[in-house]
Amino acid sequence: YGLTSVGGINSGMALTTKLYGMYSFKRNGRIQAMRHQVTLTVNGSYTPALSNTRVYGYFGDEGTFSFYDRYQGAIYSAPSSQAQNTYNFTLINDLEAKVKNKSDSTTTKQTYRKVKFIDNLRASTSYDALRDSIKWRDVNINGRFTKLFNVLTINYNAILDPYAYNTSGQKIKSSYFKQTGKPIRLRSAGFVAQFRIKSKKKAKKIKPKNQSEQQILDMIEEKEKEDPGSFFNFNVPWTVSINYNLRLTNTPLVLENGKLFNETNFTSNTVSVVGSFTLFKMFSFSVGSGYDIKNKDVLPSRLNLTVDLHCWELALNYRTGRQQSYSISFYVKSSLLRDLKIEKKDTFQGGSFF
């Protein structure tokens, strides 16, 4: 009873280093140079066990010997009574190239751009020094390839497990290499690819330098107006995106003879297509659908229409499939007044009306 105090100590450290490698091409090609950057980060923390706030006594069920924490349920909880010592390791890879742009007739100066082939390829794991076994955590890998050939983006991730398993499917204090002769086990992996193409940006309007050029531009504009098909201008902004999503998991199965094999299960394997275009700068259409390769079934389709009414917008959305639904929204474009709207939603199973 009375006033008591409790305290703790926590220490930590962090180390980061970067390594660079560069290669310049002598030949006069599109790719001028390649640069590889590796970033290694190591950080650790240690918390000693300095205090024990447990109270022991015969106050358990039916007078059994038990304990309780006097700070349990308090605003500030007591520090852990067990020491902790962990280390985290992260390795990041980046690979980019200096690429020559295509020649432009409007300028004589050569321009360049950076293209990333490997963007933030990250591998991370941790080590618990005070555990009696299974001290290493799984290795997490993720990264992306951005804008390959300006149309393809790839994201990927994987979880690697370095430990062996017993017949009950539990990790044991032995390496996966000793059990199978293979370096590490693939626990799960994911792969997402997006192929996206779009229309070219409309060329900027040429500014005449003198009166003669202005007369020529006026003649061209007048000729376009006289064209009977000019009203139906099909040179409109559009985008088409094809997405592929793959996800798999490996479940370890150990036979009585100690041999381990992985049961692979594809949790996701789908392809989807989304297209959008804009007419007369006020009608925006979007349609999307896909196919589930694993279940051999068509994914729900979506149809969206947005009408720009200057200060207001009208949005119509329709979804097919087992959960058929539609929505109609009429709202103010300003984000400050976005709650000012009229909305109707229904799932064809009885919905709300306005």
Short mmCIF file of C-alpha atoms in Angstrom, two decimals:
data_model
loop_
_atom_site.label_atom_id
_atom_site.label_comp_id
_atom_site.label_asym_id
_atom_site.label_seq_id
_atom_site.Cartn_x
_atom_site.Cartn_y
_atom_site.Cartn_z
CA TYR A 1 0.00 0.00 0.00
CA GLY A 2 1.00 3.65 -0.33
CA LEU A 3 2.95 5.39 -3.05
CA THR A 4 5.13 3.24 -5.27
CA SER A 5 7.23 3.92 -8.33
CA VAL A 6 8.41 1.78 -11.16
CA GLY A 7 10.82 2.47 -14.02
CA GLY A 8 12.50 0.91 -16.98
CA ILE A 9 15.41 1.34 -19.39
CA ASN A 10 15.29 1.02 -23.16
CA SER A 11 18.30 1.37 -25.45
CA GLY A 12 18.61 1.20 -29.20
CA MET A 13 20.94 1.76 -32.12
CA ALA A 14 20.62 2.11 -35.90
CA LEU A 15 23.21 1.80 -38.66
CA THR A 16 22.65 2.64 -42.35
CA THR A 17 25.04 2.44 -45.27
CA LYS A 18 24.68 2.83 -49.03
CA LEU A 19 26.73 1.25 -51.79
CA TYR A 20 26.73 2.56 -55.37
CA GLY A 21 27.79 0.97 -58.61
CA MET A 22 27.70 2.63 -62.04
CA TYR A 23 28.44 1.44 -65.55
CA SER A 24 28.63 3.78 -68.57
CA PHE A 25 28.10 2.46 -72.08
CA LYS A 26 30.65 3.55 -74.65
CA ARG A 27 28.48 2.89 -77.68
CA ASN A 28 26.08 5.63 -78.79
CA GLY A 29 22.80 3.91 -77.87
CA ARG A 30 19.58 4.88 -76.11
CA ILE A 31 20.85 3.69 -72.72
CA GLN A 32 23.77 5.87 -71.65
CA ALA A 33 24.50 4.49 -68.17
CA MET A 34 23.22 2.13 -65.44
CA ARG A 35 23.36 2.76 -61.70
CA HIS A 36 22.83 0.21 -58.92
CA GLN A 37 22.21 1.36 -55.35
CA VAL A 38 22.15 -0.96 -52.31
CA THR A 39 20.96 0.34 -48.93
CA LEU A 40 21.60 -1.73 -45.80
CA THR A 41 19.93 -0.84 -42.50
CA VAL A 42 20.50 -2.57 -39.16
CA ASN A 43 18.77 -1.46 -35.98
CA GLY A 44 18.52 -3.10 -32.59
CA SER A 45 16.93 -2.53 -29.22
CA TYR A 46 17.52 -3.89 -25.73
CA THR A 47 15.26 -3.64 -22.68
CA PRO A 48 16.54 -5.19 -19.43
CA ALA A 49 14.25 -6.78 -16.85
CA LEU A 50 14.68 -4.36 -13.96
CA SER A 51 11.38 -4.54 -12.13
CA ASN A 52 8.77 -7.08 -11.28
CA THR A 53 5.41 -5.58 -10.30
CA ARG A 54 3.73 -8.90 -9.61
CA VAL A 55 2.31 -9.64 -6.15
CA TYR A 56 2.25 -13.32 -5.12
CA GLY A 57 0.00 -14.93 -2.52
CA TYR A 58 -2.73 -17.46 -1.77
CA PHE A 59 -5.55 -15.52 -3.39
CA GLY A 60 -6.28 -17.71 -6.41
CA ASP A 61 -9.32 -19.91 -7.00
CA GLU A 62 -10.12 -21.86 -3.83
CA GLY A 63 -7.13 -20.29 -2.08
CA THR A 64 -4.47 -21.52 -4.52
CA PHE A 65 -1.12 -19.80 -4.82
CA SER A 66 -1.33 -17.14 -7.58
CA PHE A 67 -0.25 -13.62 -8.49
CA TYR A 68 -1.57 -10.35 -9.89
CA ASP A 69 -0.05 -7.18 -11.31
CA ARG A 70 -0.70 -4.12 -9.17
CA TYR A 71 -0.55 -1.89 -12.28
CA GLN A 72 -3.04 -3.94 -14.27
CA GLY A 73 -5.80 -1.68 -15.61
CA ALA A 74 -3.90 1.51 -14.68
CA ILE A 75 -3.43 4.45 -17.04
CA TYR A 76 0.29 3.75 -17.34
CA SER A 77 1.12 0.07 -17.48
CA ALA A 78 4.27 -1.33 -15.92
CA PRO A 79 7.26 -2.23 -18.11
CA SER A 80 7.70 -5.82 -19.15
CA SER A 81 9.18 -8.09 -16.52
CA GLN A 82 11.07 -10.00 -19.23
CA ALA A 83 14.17 -8.73 -21.01
CA GLN A 84 13.91 -8.06 -24.75
CA ASN A 85 16.70 -7.92 -27.32
CA THR A 86 15.79 -7.74 -31.03
CA TYR A 87 17.63 -6.81 -34.22
CA ASN A 88 16.06 -5.81 -37.54
CA PHE A 89 17.79 -6.12 -40.92
CA THR A 90 16.66 -4.44 -44.15
CA LEU A 91 18.28 -4.59 -47.59
CA ILE A 92 16.98 -2.32 -50.39
CA ASN A 93 18.00 -2.52 -54.07
CA ASP A 94 17.42 0.11 -56.78
CA LEU A 95 18.49 -0.18 -60.41
CA GLU A 96 17.98 2.73 -62.81
CA ALA A 97 19.24 3.81 -66.22
CA LYS A 98 19.97 7.09 -67.93
CA VAL A 99 18.08 6.92 -71.24
CA LYS A 100 18.35 9.29 -74.18
CA ASN A 101 15.05 10.84 -75.26
CA LYS A 102 13.95 10.77 -78.86
CA SER A 103 15.15 13.74 -80.86
CA ASP A 104 12.85 16.76 -80.98
CA SER A 105 12.82 18.93 -84.09
CA THR A 106 12.05 22.03 -82.01
CA THR A 107 15.35 21.92 -80.11
CA THR A 108 18.95 20.97 -80.83
CA LYS A 109 19.83 20.10 -77.22
CA GLN A 110 19.78 16.39 -76.36
CA THR A 111 17.65 15.54 -73.30
CA TYR A 112 17.69 12.51 -71.01
CA ARG A 113 15.42 10.80 -68.51
CA LYS A 114 15.77 8.28 -65.69
CA VAL A 115 14.14 4.87 -66.04
CA LYS A 116 13.86 2.61 -62.97
CA PHE A 117 14.09 -1.10 -63.73
CA ILE A 118 14.13 -2.21 -60.07
CA ASP A 119 12.35 0.16 -57.70
CA ASN A 120 12.70 -0.40 -53.95
CA LEU A 121 13.32 -4.16 -53.96
CA ARG A 122 13.22 -4.69 -50.20
CA ALA A 123 14.17 -7.74 -48.12
CA SER A 124 13.73 -7.60 -44.34
CA THR A 125 13.87 -9.92 -41.35
CA SER A 126 14.50 -9.76 -37.59
CA TYR A 127 16.38 -11.72 -34.92
CA ASP A 128 15.30 -12.20 -31.30
CA ALA A 129 18.47 -12.92 -29.31
CA LEU A 130 16.72 -13.90 -26.05
CA ARG A 131 14.36 -16.54 -27.40
CA ASP A 132 15.30 -20.13 -26.64
CA SER A 133 14.58 -21.24 -30.22
CA ILE A 134 13.09 -20.04 -33.55
CA LYS A 135 15.02 -16.79 -33.19
CA TRP A 136 14.82 -15.70 -36.84
CA ARG A 137 11.62 -14.25 -38.30
CA ASP A 138 10.37 -14.92 -41.82
CA VAL A 139 12.08 -13.02 -44.62
CA ASN A 140 9.72 -10.51 -46.29
CA ILE A 141 10.47 -9.48 -49.88
CA ASN A 142 8.57 -6.87 -51.87
CA GLY A 143 9.28 -4.52 -54.73
CA ARG A 144 8.09 -3.20 -58.05
CA PHE A 145 9.08 -2.59 -61.63
CA THR A 146 7.67 0.79 -62.60
CA LYS A 147 6.65 1.83 -66.09
CA LEU A 148 8.52 -0.74 -68.13
CA PHE A 149 8.34 0.44 -71.73
CA ASN A 150 6.04 3.19 -70.34
CA VAL A 151 3.06 0.80 -70.28
CA LEU A 152 3.80 -2.02 -67.80
CA THR A 153 3.96 -1.87 -63.99
CA ILE A 154 4.74 -4.95 -61.89
CA ASN A 155 4.43 -5.36 -58.11
CA TYR A 156 5.58 -8.50 -56.34
CA ASN A 157 6.02 -9.81 -52.80
CA ALA A 158 7.04 -13.04 -51.10
CA ILE A 159 7.51 -14.49 -47.61
CA LEU A 160 10.39 -16.94 -47.10
CA ASP A 161 10.66 -19.35 -44.15
CA PRO A 162 14.11 -20.64 -43.06
CA TYR A 163 12.94 -23.31 -40.56
CA ALA A 164 12.05 -26.99 -40.75
CA TYR A 165 8.70 -28.49 -39.70
CA ASN A 166 7.54 -31.57 -37.80
CA THR A 167 4.69 -33.94 -38.66
CA SER A 168 2.24 -31.67 -36.74
CA GLY A 169 3.00 -28.75 -39.05
CA GLN A 170 4.93 -26.80 -36.37
CA LYS A 171 8.30 -25.11 -36.75
CA ILE A 172 11.22 -26.86 -35.07
CA LYS A 173 14.73 -25.84 -34.06
CA SER A 174 16.31 -26.93 -37.32
CA SER A 175 16.86 -25.36 -40.71
CA TYR A 176 14.85 -26.04 -43.82
CA PHE A 177 18.12 -26.75 -45.62
CA LYS A 178 18.97 -29.65 -43.28
CA GLN A 179 15.52 -31.14 -43.75
CA THR A 180 15.20 -30.85 -47.53
CA GLY A 181 18.57 -29.78 -48.94
CA LYS A 182 16.97 -26.59 -50.31
CA PRO A 183 18.08 -23.16 -49.07
CA ILE A 184 14.72 -21.73 -47.95
CA ARG A 185 10.97 -22.39 -48.19
CA LEU A 186 8.57 -20.16 -50.10
CA ARG A 187 5.67 -19.59 -47.71
CA SER A 188 3.58 -17.27 -49.90
CA ALA A 189 3.96 -15.04 -52.93
CA GLY A 190 2.01 -12.39 -54.81
CA PHE A 191 2.29 -10.91 -58.28
CA VAL A 192 0.34 -7.98 -59.74
CA ALA A 193 0.92 -6.71 -63.29
CA GLN A 194 -0.79 -3.74 -64.92
CA PHE A 195 -0.62 -3.05 -68.64
CA ARG A 196 -1.92 0.46 -69.29
CA ILE A 197 -2.16 2.42 -72.51
CA LYS A 198 -3.76 5.80 -73.12
CA SER A 199 -4.37 8.31 -75.83
CA LYS A 200 -1.77 10.90 -76.66
CA LYS A 201 -2.10 14.35 -75.17
CA LYS A 202 -3.66 16.92 -77.43
CA ALA A 203 -1.04 19.08 -79.08
CA LYS A 204 -0.74 22.60 -77.79
CA LYS A 205 -2.29 25.30 -79.92
CA ILE A 206 0.30 27.06 -82.05
CA LYS A 207 0.71 30.74 -81.35
CA PRO A 208 1.12 32.75 -84.57
CA LYS A 209 4.22 34.92 -84.80
CA ASN A 210 2.84 37.33 -87.37
CA GLN A 211 -0.33 38.22 -89.26
CA SER A 212 0.34 35.85 -92.17
CA GLU A 213 0.58 32.85 -89.84
CA GLN A 214 -2.66 33.93 -88.15
CA GLN A 215 -4.44 33.96 -91.52
CA ILE A 216 -3.22 30.43 -92.27
CA LEU A 217 -4.45 29.15 -88.88
CA ASP A 218 -7.84 30.83 -89.42
CA MET A 219 -8.17 29.09 -92.80
CA ILE A 220 -7.37 25.69 -91.24
CA GLU A 221 -9.89 26.25 -88.44
CA GLU A 222 -12.59 27.33 -90.90
CA LYS A 223 -11.97 24.23 -93.00
CA GLU A 224 -12.32 21.97 -89.94
CA LYS A 225 -15.66 23.60 -89.09
CA GLU A 226 -16.96 22.91 -92.60
CA ASP A 227 -16.10 19.22 -92.23
CA PRO A 228 -19.44 17.39 -91.68
CA GLY A 229 -17.77 14.89 -89.30
CA SER A 230 -16.13 17.47 -87.09
CA PHE A 231 -19.03 17.45 -84.62
CA PHE A 232 -18.46 13.76 -83.89
CA ASN A 233 -14.86 14.09 -82.76
CA PHE A 234 -13.66 10.58 -81.92
CA ASN A 235 -10.19 11.79 -81.05
CA VAL A 236 -11.13 11.76 -77.36
CA PRO A 237 -9.04 11.00 -74.24
CA TRP A 238 -9.15 7.30 -73.38
CA THR A 239 -7.32 4.73 -71.24
CA VAL A 240 -7.29 0.92 -71.26
CA SER A 241 -5.88 -1.06 -68.36
CA ILE A 242 -5.34 -4.83 -68.20
CA ASN A 243 -4.58 -6.16 -64.71
CA TYR A 244 -3.37 -9.61 -63.67
CA ASN A 245 -3.41 -10.69 -60.00
CA LEU A 246 -1.81 -13.92 -58.75
CA ARG A 247 -1.54 -15.02 -55.13
CA LEU A 248 -0.35 -18.40 -53.80
CA THR A 249 0.42 -20.03 -50.46
CA ASN A 250 2.45 -23.12 -49.62
CA THR A 251 1.33 -25.33 -46.72
CA PRO A 252 4.09 -27.59 -45.28
CA LEU A 253 3.20 -31.29 -45.04
CA VAL A 254 5.63 -33.68 -43.34
CA LEU A 255 5.35 -37.45 -43.79
CA GLU A 256 6.14 -40.00 -41.09
CA ASN A 257 9.58 -40.58 -42.63
CA GLY A 258 10.39 -36.89 -42.09
CA LYS A 259 10.17 -35.89 -45.74
CA LEU A 260 8.62 -32.44 -46.28
CA PHE A 261 6.73 -31.25 -49.31
CA ASN A 262 4.65 -28.13 -49.93
CA GLU A 263 0.99 -28.12 -50.91
CA THR A 264 0.50 -25.13 -53.22
CA ASN A 265 -2.82 -23.34 -53.18
CA PHE A 266 -3.66 -20.46 -55.54
CA THR A 267 -5.80 -18.15 -53.42
CA SER A 268 -6.22 -15.61 -56.23
CA ASN A 269 -5.73 -15.81 -60.00
CA THR A 270 -7.70 -13.18 -61.89
CA VAL A 271 -7.53 -11.04 -65.02
CA SER A 272 -9.48 -7.77 -65.28
CA VAL A 273 -9.92 -5.13 -67.97
CA VAL A 274 -10.91 -1.51 -67.33
CA GLY A 275 -11.52 1.09 -70.02
CA SER A 276 -12.49 4.74 -69.82
CA PHE A 277 -13.00 7.65 -72.19
CA THR A 278 -14.31 11.22 -72.16
CA LEU A 279 -16.69 12.86 -74.63
CA PHE A 280 -17.06 16.60 -75.14
CA LYS A 281 -15.10 17.22 -71.90
CA MET A 282 -18.21 16.58 -69.79
CA PHE A 283 -19.20 12.92 -70.23
CA SER A 284 -16.81 10.43 -68.61
CA PHE A 285 -17.49 6.73 -69.19
CA SER A 286 -15.81 3.81 -67.44
CA VAL A 287 -16.47 0.09 -67.84
CA GLY A 288 -14.67 -2.88 -66.32
CA SER A 289 -14.95 -6.64 -66.05
CA GLY A 290 -12.72 -9.66 -65.58
CA TYR A 291 -12.33 -13.41 -65.30
CA ASP A 292 -11.47 -15.61 -62.32
CA ILE A 293 -9.09 -18.24 -63.69
CA LYS A 294 -9.10 -20.28 -60.47
CA ASN A 295 -12.88 -20.58 -60.13
CA LYS A 296 -13.53 -20.35 -63.90
CA ASP A 297 -16.10 -17.63 -63.45
CA VAL A 298 -16.72 -14.14 -64.82
CA LEU A 299 -16.07 -11.35 -62.33
CA PRO A 300 -18.78 -8.73 -61.66
CA SER A 301 -18.82 -5.97 -64.28
CA ARG A 302 -18.98 -2.27 -63.51
CA LEU A 303 -20.36 0.60 -65.56
CA ASN A 304 -19.83 4.20 -64.47
CA LEU A 305 -20.93 7.49 -66.01
CA THR A 306 -19.98 10.93 -64.69
CA VAL A 307 -21.44 14.14 -66.11
CA ASP A 308 -19.63 17.41 -65.37
CA LEU A 309 -22.25 20.14 -64.86
CA HIS A 310 -19.77 22.89 -64.02
CA CYS A 311 -20.41 23.35 -60.27
CA TRP A 312 -22.26 20.05 -59.93
CA GLU A 313 -21.63 16.47 -60.96
CA LEU A 314 -23.99 13.63 -61.78
CA ALA A 315 -22.68 10.10 -61.22
CA LEU A 316 -24.39 6.85 -62.28
CA ASN A 317 -22.89 3.50 -61.25
CA TYR A 318 -24.09 0.00 -62.06
CA ARG A 319 -22.65 -3.35 -60.92
CA THR A 320 -23.57 -6.80 -62.19
CA GLY A 321 -23.09 -10.19 -60.57
CA ARG A 322 -24.60 -11.87 -57.53
CA GLN A 323 -24.75 -8.58 -55.65
CA GLN A 324 -26.33 -6.49 -58.35
CA SER A 325 -26.55 -2.84 -57.40
CA TYR A 326 -26.79 0.67 -58.75
CA SER A 327 -26.38 4.18 -57.42
CA ILE A 328 -27.29 7.66 -58.66
CA SER A 329 -25.60 10.69 -57.08
CA PHE A 330 -26.02 14.39 -57.69
CA TYR A 331 -23.54 16.45 -55.67
CA VAL A 332 -21.53 19.68 -55.51
CA LYS A 333 -18.01 19.41 -56.96
CA SER A 334 -16.41 21.46 -54.20
CA SER A 335 -14.85 19.24 -51.53
CA LEU A 336 -16.05 21.65 -48.84
CA LEU A 337 -19.68 21.09 -49.86
CA ARG A 338 -19.41 17.41 -50.82
CA ASP A 339 -22.03 16.45 -48.20
CA LEU A 340 -24.59 18.52 -50.10
CA LYS A 341 -25.96 15.80 -52.39
CA ILE A 342 -28.94 13.78 -53.51
CA GLU A 343 -28.31 10.05 -53.63
CA LYS A 344 -30.20 6.89 -54.48
CA LYS A 345 -28.81 3.37 -53.88
CA ASP A 346 -30.31 -0.06 -54.32
CA THR A 347 -29.10 -3.66 -54.38
CA PHE A 348 -32.24 -5.01 -56.08
CA GLN A 349 -33.07 -6.61 -52.74
CA GLY A 350 -34.72 -3.61 -51.22
CA GLY A 351 -32.71 -0.44 -50.65
CA SER A 352 -33.10 3.08 -49.40
CA PHE A 353 -34.85 5.73 -51.44
CA PHE A 354 -33.13 9.14 -51.41
#
